[in-house]
Short mmCIF file of C-alpha atoms in Angstrom, two decimals:
data_model
loop_
_atom_site.label_atom_id
_atom_site.label_comp_id
_atom_site.label_asym_id
_atom_site.label_seq_id
_atom_site.Cartn_x
_atom_site.Cartn_y
_atom_site.Cartn_z
CA MET A 1 0.00 0.00 0.00
CA THR A 2 1.47 3.34 -1.09
CA LYS A 3 1.57 6.06 1.54
CA ILE A 4 0.71 9.54 0.29
CA GLY A 5 1.42 12.65 2.35
CA MET A 6 -1.28 15.33 2.23
CA LEU A 7 0.37 18.53 3.45
CA THR A 8 -1.89 21.53 4.00
CA ILE A 9 -0.44 25.00 4.45
CA GLY A 10 -2.81 25.40 7.41
CA GLN A 11 -3.58 22.79 10.05
CA ALA A 12 -4.51 19.14 9.70
CA PRO A 13 -6.75 17.25 9.55
CA ARG A 14 -8.60 18.66 6.55
CA ASP A 15 -11.88 16.84 6.98
CA ASP A 16 -13.48 19.26 4.53
CA ILE A 17 -11.56 17.97 1.49
CA VAL A 18 -9.46 14.87 2.26
CA PRO A 19 -12.38 12.37 2.43
CA ALA A 20 -13.36 13.24 -1.17
CA LEU A 21 -9.76 12.80 -2.29
CA LYS A 22 -9.61 9.41 -0.57
CA GLU A 23 -12.59 8.30 -2.64
CA ILE A 24 -10.71 9.11 -5.83
CA LEU A 25 -7.47 7.50 -4.68
CA GLY A 26 -9.22 4.33 -3.53
CA PRO A 27 -8.46 1.83 -0.74
CA ASP A 28 -5.01 0.85 -2.03
CA HIS A 29 -3.45 4.12 -0.83
CA GLU A 30 -2.87 5.27 2.74
CA ILE A 31 -3.21 8.99 3.41
CA ILE A 32 -0.97 10.63 6.02
CA GLU A 33 -2.05 14.17 6.85
CA ALA A 34 0.04 17.02 8.19
CA GLY A 35 -0.25 20.78 8.40
CA ALA A 36 2.47 23.39 8.18
CA LEU A 37 0.84 25.25 11.09
CA ASP A 38 0.06 22.20 13.25
CA ASP A 39 2.35 23.22 16.11
CA VAL A 40 2.45 26.98 15.51
CA PRO A 41 0.80 28.99 18.34
CA LEU A 42 -2.25 31.02 17.35
CA GLU A 43 -0.70 34.24 18.62
CA LYS A 44 2.24 33.76 16.27
CA ILE A 45 -0.09 33.20 13.31
CA GLU A 46 -2.18 36.24 14.20
CA GLY A 47 1.01 38.27 14.58
CA ILE A 48 2.29 37.64 11.06
CA GLU A 49 3.37 40.93 9.49
CA PHE A 50 2.82 41.45 5.79
CA ARG A 51 4.94 43.41 3.35
CA PRO A 52 3.51 44.81 0.09
CA ASP A 53 5.48 42.28 -1.95
CA ASP A 54 4.55 39.22 0.14
CA TYR A 55 3.00 36.24 -1.64
CA LEU A 56 -0.36 35.87 0.07
CA LEU A 57 -1.76 32.42 0.86
CA VAL A 58 -5.10 31.45 2.41
CA SER A 59 -5.84 28.32 4.44
CA ARG A 60 -7.67 27.28 7.58
CA LEU A 61 -6.96 26.16 11.12
CA ARG A 62 -8.13 22.91 12.67
CA ASP A 63 -11.30 24.54 13.98
CA GLY A 64 -12.25 25.84 10.53
CA THR A 65 -11.06 29.42 11.04
CA GLU A 66 -9.69 31.04 7.89
CA VAL A 67 -6.13 32.36 8.10
CA LYS A 68 -4.02 34.49 5.79
CA ILE A 69 -0.30 33.83 5.74
CA HIS A 70 2.55 34.49 3.35
CA LYS A 71 5.08 32.29 1.64
CA ARG A 72 8.04 33.73 3.55
CA PHE A 73 6.49 32.50 6.77
CA ILE A 74 5.26 29.11 5.63
CA LEU A 75 8.16 27.70 3.58
CA PRO A 76 10.38 26.47 6.46
CA HIS A 77 7.35 24.88 8.14
CA LEU A 78 6.45 23.07 4.92
CA GLN A 79 9.99 21.78 4.50
CA ARG A 80 10.03 20.40 8.04
CA ARG A 81 6.70 18.65 7.54
CA ILE A 82 7.87 17.06 4.30
CA HIS A 83 10.74 15.41 6.15
CA GLU A 84 8.36 14.24 8.89
CA LEU A 85 5.93 12.74 6.38
CA GLU A 86 8.75 10.91 4.62
CA GLU A 87 9.96 9.55 7.95
CA LYS A 88 6.45 8.11 8.37
CA GLY A 89 6.75 6.36 5.02
CA ALA A 90 5.24 8.80 2.53
CA LYS A 91 6.61 8.14 -0.95
CA ILE A 92 4.66 11.01 -2.49
CA THR A 93 3.74 14.28 -0.79
CA VAL A 94 1.34 16.82 -2.25
CA ILE A 95 1.30 20.43 -1.11
CA MET A 96 -2.41 21.10 -0.76
CA CYS A 97 -2.27 24.60 -2.22
CA THR A 98 -2.37 26.00 -5.75
CA GLY A 99 0.22 28.69 -5.03
CA LYS A 100 3.69 28.80 -6.55
CA PHE A 101 6.39 27.00 -4.54
CA PRO A 102 10.10 26.32 -4.98
CA GLN A 103 11.79 22.93 -5.15
CA PHE A 104 11.76 21.27 -1.74
CA GLU A 105 14.37 18.92 -0.27
CA SER A 106 12.96 15.40 -0.28
CA GLN A 107 13.72 11.71 -0.64
CA GLY A 108 10.51 11.04 -2.56
CA LEU A 109 8.23 13.00 -4.88
CA VAL A 110 6.79 16.35 -3.86
CA VAL A 111 3.84 17.47 -5.98
CA THR A 112 3.11 21.19 -6.25
CA PRO A 113 -0.27 21.51 -7.97
CA GLN A 114 0.19 24.83 -9.77
CA GLU A 115 2.31 23.38 -12.57
CA ILE A 116 -0.15 20.53 -13.13
CA LEU A 117 -3.11 22.89 -13.23
CA ARG A 118 -1.37 25.37 -15.51
CA GLY A 119 -0.71 22.53 -17.96
CA VAL A 120 -4.38 21.54 -17.88
CA LEU A 121 -5.47 25.13 -18.50
CA GLU A 122 -3.05 25.72 -21.35
CA SER A 123 -3.84 22.44 -23.08
CA THR A 124 -7.59 22.91 -22.67
CA LEU A 125 -8.19 26.57 -23.45
CA LYS A 126 -6.42 28.01 -26.50
CA THR A 127 -8.69 31.03 -26.98
CA GLY A 128 -11.53 32.51 -25.00
CA LYS A 129 -12.23 33.87 -21.52
CA LEU A 130 -10.82 32.19 -18.43
CA ALA A 131 -12.50 32.94 -15.10
CA VAL A 132 -10.13 32.42 -12.18
CA VAL A 133 -11.61 32.17 -8.68
CA TYR A 134 -9.21 32.95 -5.82
CA PRO A 135 -9.85 32.53 -2.09
CA SER A 136 -9.24 36.22 -1.33
CA GLU A 137 -9.79 39.51 -3.13
CA GLU A 138 -6.14 40.56 -2.74
CA GLN A 139 -5.01 37.59 -4.82
CA THR A 140 -7.14 38.54 -7.80
CA LEU A 141 -4.70 41.34 -8.62
CA LYS A 142 -2.18 38.80 -9.94
CA ALA A 143 -4.61 36.88 -12.15
CA GLU A 144 -3.38 38.42 -15.39
CA SER A 145 0.30 37.74 -14.64
CA ASP A 146 -0.52 34.24 -13.36
CA TYR A 147 -2.73 33.04 -16.20
CA GLY A 148 -2.94 35.65 -18.94
CA ARG A 149 -1.57 34.74 -22.39
CA ASP A 150 -2.19 35.42 -26.07
CA GLY A 151 -5.74 34.62 -27.07
CA ILE A 152 -6.99 34.40 -23.47
CA SER A 153 -8.84 37.13 -21.61
CA ILE A 154 -8.98 36.88 -17.83
CA TYR A 155 -11.80 37.55 -15.41
CA ALA A 156 -10.78 37.26 -11.76
CA ASP A 157 -13.12 36.88 -8.81
CA HIS A 158 -12.89 35.56 -5.27
CA LEU A 159 -14.67 33.32 -2.80
CA SER A 160 -13.48 32.20 0.59
CA PRO A 161 -13.79 28.40 0.79
CA TYR A 162 -14.95 28.87 4.38
CA GLU A 163 -17.76 31.42 4.01
CA GLU A 164 -21.56 31.23 3.72
CA ALA A 165 -23.58 29.71 0.88
CA ALA A 166 -24.93 33.16 -0.05
CA ASP A 167 -21.44 34.21 -1.13
CA LEU A 168 -21.26 31.21 -3.46
CA GLU A 169 -24.61 32.06 -5.05
CA GLN A 170 -23.49 35.64 -5.64
CA LEU A 171 -20.23 34.46 -7.19
CA ALA A 172 -22.11 32.10 -9.48
CA GLU A 173 -24.30 35.00 -10.61
CA ARG A 174 -21.28 37.18 -11.40
CA LEU A 175 -19.60 34.39 -13.31
CA ASN A 176 -22.74 33.75 -15.32
CA GLU A 177 -22.87 37.42 -16.29
CA GLN A 178 -19.24 37.25 -17.46
CA ALA A 179 -19.96 34.23 -19.70
CA PRO A 180 -16.47 32.69 -19.45
CA THR A 181 -15.35 29.82 -21.64
CA LEU A 182 -13.86 27.98 -18.67
CA VAL A 183 -13.87 28.46 -14.88
CA PHE A 184 -10.84 27.62 -12.77
CA LEU A 185 -11.23 27.15 -8.99
CA ASN A 186 -7.80 28.29 -7.92
CA CYS A 187 -7.72 26.91 -4.37
CA PHE A 188 -7.42 23.43 -2.90
CA GLY A 189 -10.03 24.24 -0.25
CA TYR A 190 -13.06 24.49 -2.52
CA SER A 191 -15.63 21.75 -1.96
CA SER A 192 -17.46 19.81 -4.64
CA GLN A 193 -20.52 21.97 -3.89
CA VAL A 194 -18.69 25.04 -5.19
CA LYS A 195 -18.04 23.32 -8.50
CA THR A 196 -21.60 22.02 -8.74
CA VAL A 197 -23.24 25.38 -8.08
CA ILE A 198 -21.01 27.26 -10.52
CA ALA A 199 -21.32 24.63 -13.25
CA GLU A 200 -25.10 24.55 -12.95
CA LYS A 201 -25.42 28.34 -12.96
CA THR A 202 -23.01 29.07 -15.82
CA GLY A 203 -23.38 25.93 -17.92
CA LYS A 204 -19.59 26.04 -18.39
CA PRO A 205 -16.87 23.50 -17.57
CA VAL A 206 -15.21 24.02 -14.18
CA ILE A 207 -11.73 22.85 -13.22
CA HIS A 208 -11.80 21.69 -9.59
CA SER A 209 -8.16 21.86 -8.47
CA ASN A 210 -8.06 19.23 -5.76
CA VAL A 211 -9.92 16.63 -7.84
CA VAL A 212 -7.59 17.08 -10.82
CA VAL A 213 -4.52 16.69 -8.61
CA ALA A 214 -5.98 13.66 -6.82
CA ARG A 215 -6.36 11.88 -10.16
CA ILE A 216 -2.71 12.62 -10.99
CA LEU A 217 -1.67 11.31 -7.57
CA LYS A 218 -3.54 8.08 -8.20
CA GLU A 219 -1.60 7.58 -11.42
CA LEU A 220 1.74 8.34 -9.71
CA ALA A 221 1.01 5.98 -6.82
CA ASN A 222 -0.04 2.98 -8.91
#
């Protein structure tokens, strides 16, 4: 049985998304969860200072509380957790975040979803309008530099994965008005309900980040 490390940039366990990923991976794979912030005191997280050029990331704590952190803060914690997961037998570790990350030190494979998802987007949509949904409004400012290219217009919007259903309905309305060719849920924390509501409202295909990556993991682990 292959052991797969699921490493969130927040705190584990991620009962909101991991069960659905387990269904895709099947019973032949053992999931080991860890969180970069698992042993970080709340006061330290709340005291994180942001600079204008910081790379913003959004995740959640064990109790479901949303937190905003930056890559400067989280990278050493992620690296430590990778080593811990590998010591527990993980042959493959996935960073459960769609942000951009550097190469990590590891004995096994470390999957960073952004490159996978970018490949899916570029091979799927050659021309048209791409709607990118981020977990926070601040992140939408980099949508053009992240995903813009010749032949593709970008519409960026935001939805916290941890907010009320009313926010999802309003997002779906805005996306429908924009009439995109393809919708990209650019966060690992979005549930299957988010995809379902948006797909039904817009009638457009929706790329659900964590599901796409889970299917790649299944192939790698077989």
